[in-house]
């Protein structure tokens, strides 16, 4: 008997679009946009003007995660950004209509900056 693996097409429509930080003086990310491109989920981030890495971060592929391998109920995402002197690992999940980003920031230079963790909350606009 041959094993058949069914590829499940995940519906990202709820998440697609522009999201903005719920706090106007955000520490890191001001806003982001989730979109599909060539069958992949992508994120484009704009750093907060009041944060420690302002401006355009560019775009990266986002990996989605569900509760189990045989389901397509997306509950979380992850992505990475390499930005010169800093690496950002972002873990995202949805709760009560907000997308929450937990960011782990690692600085590559040997200076006085500490690696840090920041959690920020976003609503869809």
Short mmCIF file of the N, C-alpha and C atoms (twelve columns), coordinates in Angstrom:
data_MODEL
# 
_entry.id   MODEL 
# 
loop_
_atom_site.group_PDB 
_atom_site.id 
_atom_site.type_symbol 
_atom_site.label_atom_id 
_atom_site.label_alt_id 
_atom_site.label_comp_id 
_atom_site.label_asym_id 
_atom_site.label_seq_id 
_atom_site.Cartn_x 
_atom_site.Cartn_y 
_atom_site.Cartn_z 
_atom_site.pdbx_PDB_model_num 
ATOM 1   N N  . UNK A 1   0.838  -1.177 0.000  1 
ATOM 2   C CA . UNK A 1   0.000  0.000  0.000  1 
ATOM 3   C C  . UNK A 1   0.885  1.244  0.000  1 
ATOM 4   N N  . UNK A 2   0.569  2.162  -0.853 1 
ATOM 5   C CA . UNK A 2   1.367  3.371  -0.998 1 
ATOM 6   C C  . UNK A 2   0.854  4.457  -0.051 1 
ATOM 7   N N  . UNK A 3   1.789  5.096  0.649  1 
ATOM 8   C CA . UNK A 3   1.403  6.212  1.517  1 
ATOM 9   C C  . UNK A 3   1.112  7.438  0.675  1 
ATOM 10  N N  . UNK A 4   0.028  8.080  0.960  1 
ATOM 11  C CA . UNK A 4   -0.302 9.317  0.267  1 
ATOM 12  C C  . UNK A 4   -0.255 10.458 1.275  1 
ATOM 13  N N  . UNK A 5   0.497  11.468 0.935  1 
ATOM 14  C CA . UNK A 5   0.605  12.635 1.798  1 
ATOM 15  C C  . UNK A 5   -0.165 13.769 1.145  1 
ATOM 16  N N  . UNK A 6   -1.112 14.286 1.863  1 
ATOM 17  C CA . UNK A 6   -1.908 15.386 1.340  1 
ATOM 18  C C  . UNK A 6   -1.316 16.698 1.822  1 
ATOM 19  N N  . UNK A 7   -0.973 17.562 0.877  1 
ATOM 20  C CA . UNK A 7   -0.505 18.895 1.223  1 
ATOM 21  C C  . UNK A 7   -1.722 19.745 1.563  1 
ATOM 22  N N  . UNK A 8   -1.709 20.334 2.723  1 
ATOM 23  C CA . UNK A 8   -2.822 21.157 3.163  1 
ATOM 24  C C  . UNK A 8   -2.513 22.609 2.818  1 
ATOM 25  N N  . UNK A 9   -3.399 23.245 2.075  1 
ATOM 26  C CA . UNK A 9   -3.252 24.657 1.736  1 
ATOM 27  C C  . UNK A 9   -3.763 25.473 2.910  1 
ATOM 28  N N  . UNK A 10  -2.879 26.235 3.501  1 
ATOM 29  C CA . UNK A 10  -3.237 27.044 4.653  1 
ATOM 30  C C  . UNK A 10  -3.813 28.374 4.198  1 
ATOM 31  N N  . UNK A 11  -4.882 28.796 4.835  1 
ATOM 32  C CA . UNK A 11  -5.523 30.073 4.525  1 
ATOM 33  C C  . UNK A 11  -4.977 31.145 5.466  1 
ATOM 34  N N  . UNK A 12  -4.194 32.070 4.905  1 
ATOM 35  C CA . UNK A 12  -3.602 33.147 5.698  1 
ATOM 36  C C  . UNK A 12  -4.420 34.436 5.640  1 
ATOM 37  N N  . UNK A 13  -5.594 34.415 5.016  1 
ATOM 38  C CA . UNK A 13  -6.325 35.653 4.735  1 
ATOM 39  C C  . UNK A 13  -6.572 36.511 5.981  1 
ATOM 40  N N  . UNK A 14  -6.798 35.891 7.127  1 
ATOM 41  C CA . UNK A 14  -7.023 36.664 8.355  1 
ATOM 42  C C  . UNK A 14  -5.804 37.523 8.697  1 
ATOM 43  N N  . UNK A 15  -4.619 37.010 8.441  1 
ATOM 44  C CA . UNK A 15  -3.386 37.679 8.842  1 
ATOM 45  C C  . UNK A 15  -2.864 38.669 7.811  1 
ATOM 46  N N  . UNK A 16  -3.254 38.503 6.543  1 
ATOM 47  C CA . UNK A 16  -2.712 39.342 5.479  1 
ATOM 48  C C  . UNK A 16  -3.144 40.789 5.650  1 
ATOM 49  N N  . UNK A 17  -2.219 41.692 5.389  1 
ATOM 50  C CA . UNK A 17  -2.517 43.118 5.475  1 
ATOM 51  C C  . UNK A 17  -1.537 43.835 6.381  1 
ATOM 52  N N  . UNK A 18  -1.879 45.072 6.697  1 
ATOM 53  C CA . UNK A 18  -1.006 45.942 7.489  1 
ATOM 54  C C  . UNK A 18  -1.405 45.927 8.959  1 
ATOM 55  N N  . UNK A 19  -0.395 45.885 9.815  1 
ATOM 56  C CA . UNK A 19  -0.571 45.868 11.264 1 
ATOM 57  C C  . UNK A 19  0.283  46.988 11.858 1 
ATOM 58  N N  . UNK A 20  -0.212 47.644 12.887 1 
ATOM 59  C CA . UNK A 20  0.539  48.722 13.522 1 
ATOM 60  C C  . UNK A 20  0.658  48.472 15.025 1 
ATOM 61  N N  . UNK A 21  1.731  48.981 15.597 1 
ATOM 62  C CA . UNK A 21  1.988  48.786 17.017 1 
ATOM 63  C C  . UNK A 21  0.922  49.499 17.840 1 
ATOM 64  N N  . UNK A 22  0.476  48.866 18.912 1 
ATOM 65  C CA . UNK A 22  -0.553 49.451 19.769 1 
ATOM 66  C C  . UNK A 22  0.005  50.565 20.656 1 
ATOM 67  N N  . UNK A 23  1.331  50.671 20.721 1 
ATOM 68  C CA . UNK A 23  1.971  51.698 21.551 1 
ATOM 69  C C  . UNK A 23  2.707  52.660 20.632 1 
ATOM 70  N N  . UNK A 24  2.343  53.934 20.680 1 
ATOM 71  C CA . UNK A 24  2.914  54.899 19.729 1 
ATOM 72  C C  . UNK A 24  4.416  55.122 19.903 1 
ATOM 73  N N  . UNK A 25  4.959  54.820 21.066 1 
ATOM 74  C CA . UNK A 25  6.404  54.952 21.291 1 
ATOM 75  C C  . UNK A 25  7.037  53.566 21.365 1 
ATOM 76  N N  . UNK A 26  6.759  52.771 20.345 1 
ATOM 77  C CA . UNK A 26  7.226  51.379 20.305 1 
ATOM 78  C C  . UNK A 26  8.740  51.303 20.460 1 
ATOM 79  N N  . UNK A 27  9.199  50.266 21.126 1 
ATOM 80  C CA . UNK A 27  10.633 50.095 21.367 1 
ATOM 81  C C  . UNK A 27  11.380 49.577 20.151 1 
ATOM 82  N N  . UNK A 28  10.702 48.812 19.274 1 
ATOM 83  C CA . UNK A 28  11.422 48.225 18.143 1 
ATOM 84  C C  . UNK A 28  10.653 48.374 16.836 1 
ATOM 85  N N  . UNK A 29  9.517  47.703 16.713 1 
ATOM 86  C CA . UNK A 29  8.790  47.648 15.443 1 
ATOM 87  C C  . UNK A 29  7.609  48.611 15.482 1 
ATOM 88  N N  . UNK A 30  7.533  49.479 14.472 1 
ATOM 89  C CA . UNK A 30  6.418  50.411 14.387 1 
ATOM 90  C C  . UNK A 30  5.219  49.805 13.693 1 
ATOM 91  N N  . UNK A 31  5.487  49.085 12.595 1 
ATOM 92  C CA . UNK A 31  4.411  48.491 11.801 1 
ATOM 93  C C  . UNK A 31  4.993  47.389 10.928 1 
ATOM 94  N N  . UNK A 32  4.104  46.548 10.407 1 
ATOM 95  C CA . UNK A 32  4.536  45.531 9.452  1 
ATOM 96  C C  . UNK A 32  3.378  45.173 8.543  1 
ATOM 97  N N  . UNK A 33  3.719  44.536 7.446  1 
ATOM 98  C CA . UNK A 33  2.712  44.069 6.490  1 
ATOM 99  C C  . UNK A 33  2.978  42.604 6.206  1 
ATOM 100 N N  . UNK A 34  1.950  41.768 6.301  1 
ATOM 101 C CA . UNK A 34  2.025  40.359 5.919  1 
ATOM 102 C C  . UNK A 34  1.371  40.206 4.554  1 
ATOM 103 N N  . UNK A 35  2.037  39.499 3.653  1 
ATOM 104 C CA . UNK A 35  1.520  39.308 2.300  1 
ATOM 105 C C  . UNK A 35  2.043  37.993 1.741  1 
ATOM 106 N N  . UNK A 36  1.376  37.505 0.700  1 
ATOM 107 C CA . UNK A 36  1.820  36.287 0.025  1 
ATOM 108 C C  . UNK A 36  2.525  36.667 -1.266 1 
ATOM 109 N N  . UNK A 37  3.631  35.976 -1.534 1 
ATOM 110 C CA . UNK A 37  4.391  36.210 -2.757 1 
ATOM 111 C C  . UNK A 37  4.954  34.873 -3.232 1 
ATOM 112 N N  . UNK A 38  4.616  34.502 -4.444 1 
ATOM 113 C CA . UNK A 38  5.082  33.231 -5.018 1 
ATOM 114 C C  . UNK A 38  4.806  32.046 -4.091 1 
ATOM 115 N N  . UNK A 39  3.635  32.032 -3.478 1 
ATOM 116 C CA . UNK A 39  3.242  30.922 -2.619 1 
ATOM 117 C C  . UNK A 39  3.845  30.936 -1.230 1 
ATOM 118 N N  . UNK A 40  4.578  31.994 -0.881 1 
ATOM 119 C CA . UNK A 40  5.190  32.076 0.447  1 
ATOM 120 C C  . UNK A 40  4.599  33.244 1.224  1 
ATOM 121 N N  . UNK A 41  4.473  33.066 2.531  1 
ATOM 122 C CA . UNK A 41  4.051  34.151 3.400  1 
ATOM 123 C C  . UNK A 41  5.270  35.023 3.677  1 
ATOM 124 N N  . UNK A 42  5.103  36.330 3.516  1 
ATOM 125 C CA . UNK A 42  6.203  37.281 3.676  1 
ATOM 126 C C  . UNK A 42  5.807  38.338 4.703  1 
ATOM 127 N N  . UNK A 43  6.838  38.937 5.320  1 
ATOM 128 C CA . UNK A 43  6.620  40.065 6.222  1 
ATOM 129 C C  . UNK A 43  7.556  41.191 5.814  1 
ATOM 130 N N  . UNK A 44  7.025  42.406 5.796  1 
ATOM 131 C CA . UNK A 44  7.826  43.611 5.563  1 
ATOM 132 C C  . UNK A 44  7.687  44.471 6.813  1 
ATOM 133 N N  . UNK A 45  8.825  44.818 7.425  1 
ATOM 134 C CA . UNK A 45  8.808  45.526 8.707  1 
ATOM 135 C C  . UNK A 45  9.353  46.941 8.563  1 
ATOM 136 N N  . UNK A 46  8.688  47.863 9.269  1 
ATOM 137 C CA . UNK A 46  9.189  49.223 9.438  1 
ATOM 138 C C  . UNK A 46  9.493  49.403 10.918 1 
ATOM 139 N N  . UNK A 47  10.756 49.689 11.219 1 
ATOM 140 C CA . UNK A 47  11.149 49.894 12.604 1 
ATOM 141 C C  . UNK A 47  10.546 51.167 13.165 1 
ATOM 142 N N  . UNK A 48  10.300 51.170 14.452 1 
ATOM 143 C CA . UNK A 48  9.732  52.333 15.130 1 
ATOM 144 C C  . UNK A 48  10.722 53.492 15.104 1 
ATOM 145 N N  . UNK A 49  10.215 54.689 14.845 1 
ATOM 146 C CA . UNK A 49  11.075 55.876 14.847 1 
ATOM 147 C C  . UNK A 49  11.594 56.188 16.245 1 
ATOM 148 N N  . UNK A 50  10.923 55.688 17.281 1 
ATOM 149 C CA . UNK A 50  11.382 55.910 18.652 1 
ATOM 150 C C  . UNK A 50  12.173 54.716 19.181 1 
ATOM 151 N N  . UNK A 51  12.359 53.701 18.355 1 
ATOM 152 C CA . UNK A 51  13.025 52.477 18.788 1 
ATOM 153 C C  . UNK A 51  14.522 52.474 18.523 1 
ATOM 154 N N  . UNK A 52  15.168 51.361 18.841 1 
ATOM 155 C CA . UNK A 52  16.614 51.279 18.680 1 
ATOM 156 C C  . UNK A 52  17.061 50.814 17.298 1 
ATOM 157 N N  . UNK A 53  16.132 50.477 16.380 1 
ATOM 158 C CA . UNK A 53  16.494 50.134 15.004 1 
ATOM 159 C C  . UNK A 53  15.410 50.665 14.065 1 
ATOM 160 N N  . UNK A 54  15.353 52.010 13.874 1 
ATOM 161 C CA . UNK A 54  14.299 52.622 13.063 1 
ATOM 162 C C  . UNK A 54  14.490 52.379 11.569 1 
ATOM 163 N N  . UNK A 55  13.435 52.649 10.808 1 
ATOM 164 C CA . UNK A 55  13.523 52.596 9.353  1 
ATOM 165 C C  . UNK A 55  13.054 51.283 8.754  1 
ATOM 166 N N  . UNK A 56  13.353 51.125 7.481  1 
ATOM 167 C CA . UNK A 56  12.908 49.985 6.681  1 
ATOM 168 C C  . UNK A 56  13.794 48.768 6.931  1 
ATOM 169 N N  . UNK A 57  13.210 47.701 7.422  1 
ATOM 170 C CA . UNK A 57  13.956 46.464 7.646  1 
ATOM 171 C C  . UNK A 57  13.962 45.578 6.413  1 
ATOM 172 N N  . UNK A 58  13.085 45.843 5.466  1 
ATOM 173 C CA . UNK A 58  12.957 44.982 4.300  1 
ATOM 174 C C  . UNK A 58  11.971 43.858 4.555  1 
ATOM 175 N N  . UNK A 59  12.055 42.824 3.719  1 
ATOM 176 C CA . UNK A 59  11.107 41.704 3.775  1 
ATOM 177 C C  . UNK A 59  11.821 40.380 3.992  1 
ATOM 178 N N  . UNK A 60  11.119 39.455 4.635  1 
ATOM 179 C CA . UNK A 60  11.630 38.105 4.862  1 
ATOM 180 C C  . UNK A 60  10.478 37.105 4.761  1 
ATOM 181 N N  . UNK A 61  10.835 35.857 4.497  1 
ATOM 182 C CA . UNK A 61  9.868  34.760 4.498  1 
ATOM 183 C C  . UNK A 61  9.459  34.478 5.943  1 
ATOM 184 N N  . UNK A 62  8.185  34.169 6.136  1 
ATOM 185 C CA . UNK A 62  7.643  33.823 7.449  1 
ATOM 186 C C  . UNK A 62  7.247  32.350 7.428  1 
ATOM 187 N N  . UNK A 63  7.653  31.609 8.451  1 
ATOM 188 C CA . UNK A 63  7.253  30.202 8.586  1 
ATOM 189 C C  . UNK A 63  6.065  30.132 9.532  1 
ATOM 190 N N  . UNK A 64  5.021  29.422 9.103  1 
ATOM 191 C CA . UNK A 64  3.836  29.285 9.959  1 
ATOM 192 C C  . UNK A 64  3.906  27.984 10.747 1 
ATOM 193 N N  . UNK A 65  3.215  27.965 11.884 1 
ATOM 194 C CA . UNK A 65  3.173  26.795 12.759 1 
ATOM 195 C C  . UNK A 65  1.734  26.557 13.204 1 
ATOM 196 N N  . UNK A 66  1.361  25.272 13.274 1 
ATOM 197 C CA . UNK A 66  0.027  24.901 13.745 1 
ATOM 198 C C  . UNK A 66  0.162  24.097 15.039 1 
ATOM 199 N N  . UNK A 67  -0.980 23.685 15.598 1 
ATOM 200 C CA . UNK A 67  -0.963 22.908 16.845 1 
ATOM 201 C C  . UNK A 67  -0.395 21.503 16.668 1 
ATOM 202 N N  . UNK A 68  -0.525 20.950 15.460 1 
ATOM 203 C CA . UNK A 68  -0.076 19.576 15.222 1 
ATOM 204 C C  . UNK A 68  0.323  19.422 13.752 1 
ATOM 205 N N  . UNK A 69  1.151  18.421 13.432 1 
ATOM 206 C CA . UNK A 69  1.614  18.231 12.058 1 
ATOM 207 C C  . UNK A 69  0.511  17.942 11.046 1 
ATOM 208 N N  . UNK A 70  -0.615 17.414 11.500 1 
ATOM 209 C CA . UNK A 70  -1.680 17.036 10.569 1 
ATOM 210 C C  . UNK A 70  -2.819 18.054 10.514 1 
ATOM 211 N N  . UNK A 71  -2.567 19.275 10.975 1 
ATOM 212 C CA . UNK A 71  -3.596 20.313 10.935 1 
ATOM 213 C C  . UNK A 71  -3.103 21.530 10.161 1 
ATOM 214 N N  . UNK A 72  -4.032 22.373 9.769  1 
ATOM 215 C CA . UNK A 72  -3.657 23.615 9.098  1 
ATOM 216 C C  . UNK A 72  -4.162 24.834 9.865  1 
ATOM 217 N N  . UNK A 73  -4.396 24.667 11.150 1 
ATOM 218 C CA . UNK A 73  -4.857 25.765 12.000 1 
ATOM 219 C C  . UNK A 73  -3.655 26.588 12.466 1 
ATOM 220 N N  . UNK A 74  -3.326 27.605 11.703 1 
ATOM 221 C CA . UNK A 74  -2.150 28.419 11.994 1 
ATOM 222 C C  . UNK A 74  -2.341 29.140 13.323 1 
ATOM 223 N N  . UNK A 75  -1.356 28.997 14.208 1 
ATOM 224 C CA . UNK A 75  -1.428 29.646 15.517 1 
ATOM 225 C C  . UNK A 75  -0.199 30.495 15.825 1 
ATOM 226 N N  . UNK A 76  0.859  30.336 15.030 1 
ATOM 227 C CA . UNK A 76  2.081  31.087 15.308 1 
ATOM 228 C C  . UNK A 76  2.949  31.164 14.057 1 
ATOM 229 N N  . UNK A 77  3.909  32.089 14.113 1 
ATOM 230 C CA . UNK A 77  4.826  32.312 12.999 1 
ATOM 231 C C  . UNK A 77  6.224  32.581 13.545 1 
ATOM 232 N N  . UNK A 78  7.212  32.450 12.667 1 
ATOM 233 C CA . UNK A 78  8.565  32.854 13.025 1 
ATOM 234 C C  . UNK A 78  9.287  33.379 11.793 1 
ATOM 235 N N  . UNK A 79  10.251 34.259 12.034 1 
ATOM 236 C CA . UNK A 79  11.099 34.772 10.965 1 
ATOM 237 C C  . UNK A 79  12.388 35.308 11.571 1 
ATOM 238 N N  . UNK A 80  13.353 35.567 10.711 1 
ATOM 239 C CA . UNK A 80  14.645 36.130 11.133 1 
ATOM 240 C C  . UNK A 80  15.027 37.279 10.215 1 
ATOM 241 N N  . UNK A 81  15.672 38.273 10.795 1 
ATOM 242 C CA . UNK A 81  16.238 39.378 10.032 1 
ATOM 243 C C  . UNK A 81  17.708 39.515 10.405 1 
ATOM 244 N N  . UNK A 82  18.574 39.609 9.409  1 
ATOM 245 C CA . UNK A 82  19.999 39.897 9.602  1 
ATOM 246 C C  . UNK A 82  20.199 41.339 9.166  1 
ATOM 247 N N  . UNK A 83  20.592 42.199 10.093 1 
ATOM 248 C CA . UNK A 83  20.687 43.618 9.774  1 
ATOM 249 C C  . UNK A 83  22.024 44.191 10.220 1 
ATOM 250 N N  . UNK A 84  23.070 43.865 9.486  1 
ATOM 251 C CA . UNK A 84  24.379 44.418 9.810  1 
ATOM 252 C C  . UNK A 84  24.868 43.973 11.165 1 
ATOM 253 N N  . UNK A 85  24.742 44.861 12.154 1 
ATOM 254 C CA . UNK A 85  25.273 44.584 13.490 1 
ATOM 255 C C  . UNK A 85  24.277 43.893 14.417 1 
ATOM 256 N N  . UNK A 86  23.082 43.554 13.890 1 
ATOM 257 C CA . UNK A 86  22.065 42.952 14.747 1 
ATOM 258 C C  . UNK A 86  21.345 41.817 14.028 1 
ATOM 259 N N  . UNK A 87  21.051 40.766 14.777 1 
ATOM 260 C CA . UNK A 87  20.214 39.678 14.277 1 
ATOM 261 C C  . UNK A 87  18.930 39.677 15.097 1 
ATOM 262 N N  . UNK A 88  17.797 39.576 14.397 1 
ATOM 263 C CA . UNK A 88  16.502 39.556 15.078 1 
ATOM 264 C C  . UNK A 88  15.789 38.245 14.781 1 
ATOM 265 N N  . UNK A 89  15.413 37.518 15.832 1 
ATOM 266 C CA . UNK A 89  14.552 36.346 15.708 1 
ATOM 267 C C  . UNK A 89  13.200 36.770 16.249 1 
ATOM 268 N N  . UNK A 90  12.156 36.661 15.409 1 
ATOM 269 C CA . UNK A 90  10.822 37.106 15.794 1 
ATOM 270 C C  . UNK A 90  9.869  35.927 15.845 1 
ATOM 271 N N  . UNK A 91  9.223  35.746 16.982 1 
ATOM 272 C CA . UNK A 91  8.193  34.723 17.163 1 
ATOM 273 C C  . UNK A 91  6.868  35.452 17.333 1 
ATOM 274 N N  . UNK A 92  5.862  35.066 16.532 1 
ATOM 275 C CA . UNK A 92  4.585  35.780 16.523 1 
ATOM 276 C C  . UNK A 92  3.439  34.827 16.817 1 
ATOM 277 N N  . UNK A 93  2.451  35.326 17.551 1 
ATOM 278 C CA . UNK A 93  1.214  34.575 17.745 1 
ATOM 279 C C  . UNK A 93  0.053  35.552 17.870 1 
ATOM 280 N N  . UNK A 94  -1.156 35.037 17.654 1 
ATOM 281 C CA . UNK A 94  -2.362 35.862 17.712 1 
ATOM 282 C C  . UNK A 94  -3.093 35.583 19.013 1 
ATOM 283 N N  . UNK A 95  -3.625 36.649 19.627 1 
ATOM 284 C CA . UNK A 95  -4.429 36.497 20.832 1 
ATOM 285 C C  . UNK A 95  -5.415 37.658 20.900 1 
ATOM 286 N N  . UNK A 96  -6.693 37.335 20.960 1 
ATOM 287 C CA . UNK A 96  -7.767 38.324 21.101 1 
ATOM 288 C C  . UNK A 96  -7.701 39.410 20.031 1 
ATOM 289 N N  . UNK A 97  -7.386 39.015 18.801 1 
ATOM 290 C CA . UNK A 97  -7.366 39.951 17.687 1 
ATOM 291 C C  . UNK A 97  -6.077 40.719 17.504 1 
ATOM 292 N N  . UNK A 98  -5.141 40.553 18.413 1 
ATOM 293 C CA . UNK A 98  -3.841 41.209 18.295 1 
ATOM 294 C C  . UNK A 98  -2.804 40.199 17.829 1 
ATOM 295 N N  . UNK A 99  -1.815 40.671 17.082 1 
ATOM 296 C CA . UNK A 99  -0.643 39.845 16.810 1 
ATOM 297 C C  . UNK A 99  0.436  40.288 17.782 1 
ATOM 298 N N  . UNK A 100 1.023  39.338 18.458 1 
ATOM 299 C CA . UNK A 100 2.053  39.609 19.450 1 
ATOM 300 C C  . UNK A 100 3.374  39.146 18.867 1 
ATOM 301 N N  . UNK A 101 4.363  40.036 18.885 1 
ATOM 302 C CA . UNK A 101 5.696  39.669 18.412 1 
ATOM 303 C C  . UNK A 101 6.631  39.662 19.606 1 
ATOM 304 N N  . UNK A 102 7.247  38.513 19.832 1 
ATOM 305 C CA . UNK A 102 8.302  38.382 20.828 1 
ATOM 306 C C  . UNK A 102 9.609  38.410 20.049 1 
ATOM 307 N N  . UNK A 103 10.403 39.440 20.273 1 
ATOM 308 C CA . UNK A 103 11.644 39.614 19.523 1 
ATOM 309 C C  . UNK A 103 12.862 39.342 20.376 1 
ATOM 310 N N  . UNK A 104 13.758 38.530 19.831 1 
ATOM 311 C CA . UNK A 104 15.034 38.224 20.476 1 
ATOM 312 C C  . UNK A 104 16.109 38.891 19.627 1 
ATOM 313 N N  . UNK A 105 16.800 39.882 20.185 1 
ATOM 314 C CA . UNK A 105 17.748 40.693 19.431 1 
ATOM 315 C C  . UNK A 105 19.164 40.421 19.922 1 
ATOM 316 N N  . UNK A 106 20.019 40.031 18.984 1 
ATOM 317 C CA . UNK A 106 21.406 39.708 19.290 1 
ATOM 318 C C  . UNK A 106 22.300 40.684 18.551 1 
ATOM 319 N N  . UNK A 107 23.164 41.363 19.288 1 
ATOM 320 C CA . UNK A 107 24.092 42.317 18.686 1 
ATOM 321 C C  . UNK A 107 25.420 41.627 18.419 1 
ATOM 322 N N  . UNK A 108 25.939 41.825 17.211 1 
ATOM 323 C CA . UNK A 108 27.142 41.119 16.776 1 
ATOM 324 C C  . UNK A 108 28.419 41.826 17.202 1 
ATOM 325 N N  . UNK A 109 28.363 43.137 17.347 1 
ATOM 326 C CA . UNK A 109 29.556 43.906 17.699 1 
ATOM 327 C C  . UNK A 109 29.889 43.745 19.176 1 
ATOM 328 N N  . UNK A 110 31.164 43.836 19.460 1 
ATOM 329 C CA . UNK A 110 31.621 43.799 20.852 1 
ATOM 330 C C  . UNK A 110 31.544 45.223 21.398 1 
ATOM 331 N N  . UNK A 111 30.416 45.593 21.936 1 
ATOM 332 C CA . UNK A 111 30.258 46.920 22.519 1 
ATOM 333 C C  . UNK A 111 29.440 46.798 23.801 1 
ATOM 334 N N  . UNK A 112 28.908 47.881 24.256 1 
ATOM 335 C CA . UNK A 112 28.210 47.909 25.543 1 
ATOM 336 C C  . UNK A 112 26.745 47.477 25.474 1 
ATOM 337 N N  . UNK A 113 26.231 47.186 24.284 1 
ATOM 338 C CA . UNK A 113 24.818 46.815 24.161 1 
ATOM 339 C C  . UNK A 113 24.595 45.372 24.613 1 
ATOM 340 N N  . UNK A 114 23.534 45.174 25.370 1 
ATOM 341 C CA . UNK A 114 23.155 43.828 25.799 1 
ATOM 342 C C  . UNK A 114 22.181 43.234 24.793 1 
ATOM 343 N N  . UNK A 115 22.303 41.946 24.535 1 
ATOM 344 C CA . UNK A 115 21.263 41.259 23.772 1 
ATOM 345 C C  . UNK A 115 19.963 41.448 24.542 1 
ATOM 346 N N  . UNK A 116 18.850 41.539 23.826 1 
ATOM 347 C CA . UNK A 116 17.615 41.854 24.544 1 
ATOM 348 C C  . UNK A 116 16.402 41.126 23.976 1 
ATOM 349 N N  . UNK A 117 15.355 41.121 24.772 1 
ATOM 350 C CA . UNK A 117 14.065 40.534 24.436 1 
ATOM 351 C C  . UNK A 117 13.018 41.636 24.546 1 
ATOM 352 N N  . UNK A 118 12.163 41.746 23.519 1 
ATOM 353 C CA . UNK A 118 11.100 42.752 23.526 1 
ATOM 354 C C  . UNK A 118 9.815  42.096 23.038 1 
ATOM 355 N N  . UNK A 119 8.713  42.355 23.739 1 
ATOM 356 C CA . UNK A 119 7.401  41.872 23.298 1 
ATOM 357 C C  . UNK A 119 6.551  43.095 22.960 1 
ATOM 358 N N  . UNK A 120 5.955  43.069 21.740 1 
ATOM 359 C CA . UNK A 120 5.119  44.186 21.303 1 
ATOM 360 C C  . UNK A 120 3.808  43.654 20.729 1 
ATOM 361 N N  . UNK A 121 2.771  44.499 20.757 1 
ATOM 362 C CA . UNK A 121 1.413  44.105 20.384 1 
ATOM 363 C C  . UNK A 121 0.937  44.947 19.207 1 
ATOM 364 N N  . UNK A 122 0.278  44.298 18.231 1 
ATOM 365 C CA . UNK A 122 -0.107 44.960 16.986 1 
ATOM 366 C C  . UNK A 122 -1.569 44.696 16.665 1 
ATOM 367 N N  . UNK A 123 -2.227 45.723 16.115 1 
ATOM 368 C CA . UNK A 123 -3.594 45.552 15.642 1 
ATOM 369 C C  . UNK A 123 -3.633 45.808 14.144 1 
ATOM 370 N N  . UNK A 124 -4.592 45.170 13.494 1 
ATOM 371 C CA . UNK A 124 -4.712 45.269 12.039 1 
ATOM 372 C C  . UNK A 124 -5.374 46.588 11.673 1 
ATOM 373 N N  . UNK A 125 -4.839 47.227 10.634 1 
ATOM 374 C CA . UNK A 125 -5.427 48.494 10.177 1 
ATOM 375 C C  . UNK A 125 -6.054 48.323 8.807  1 
# 
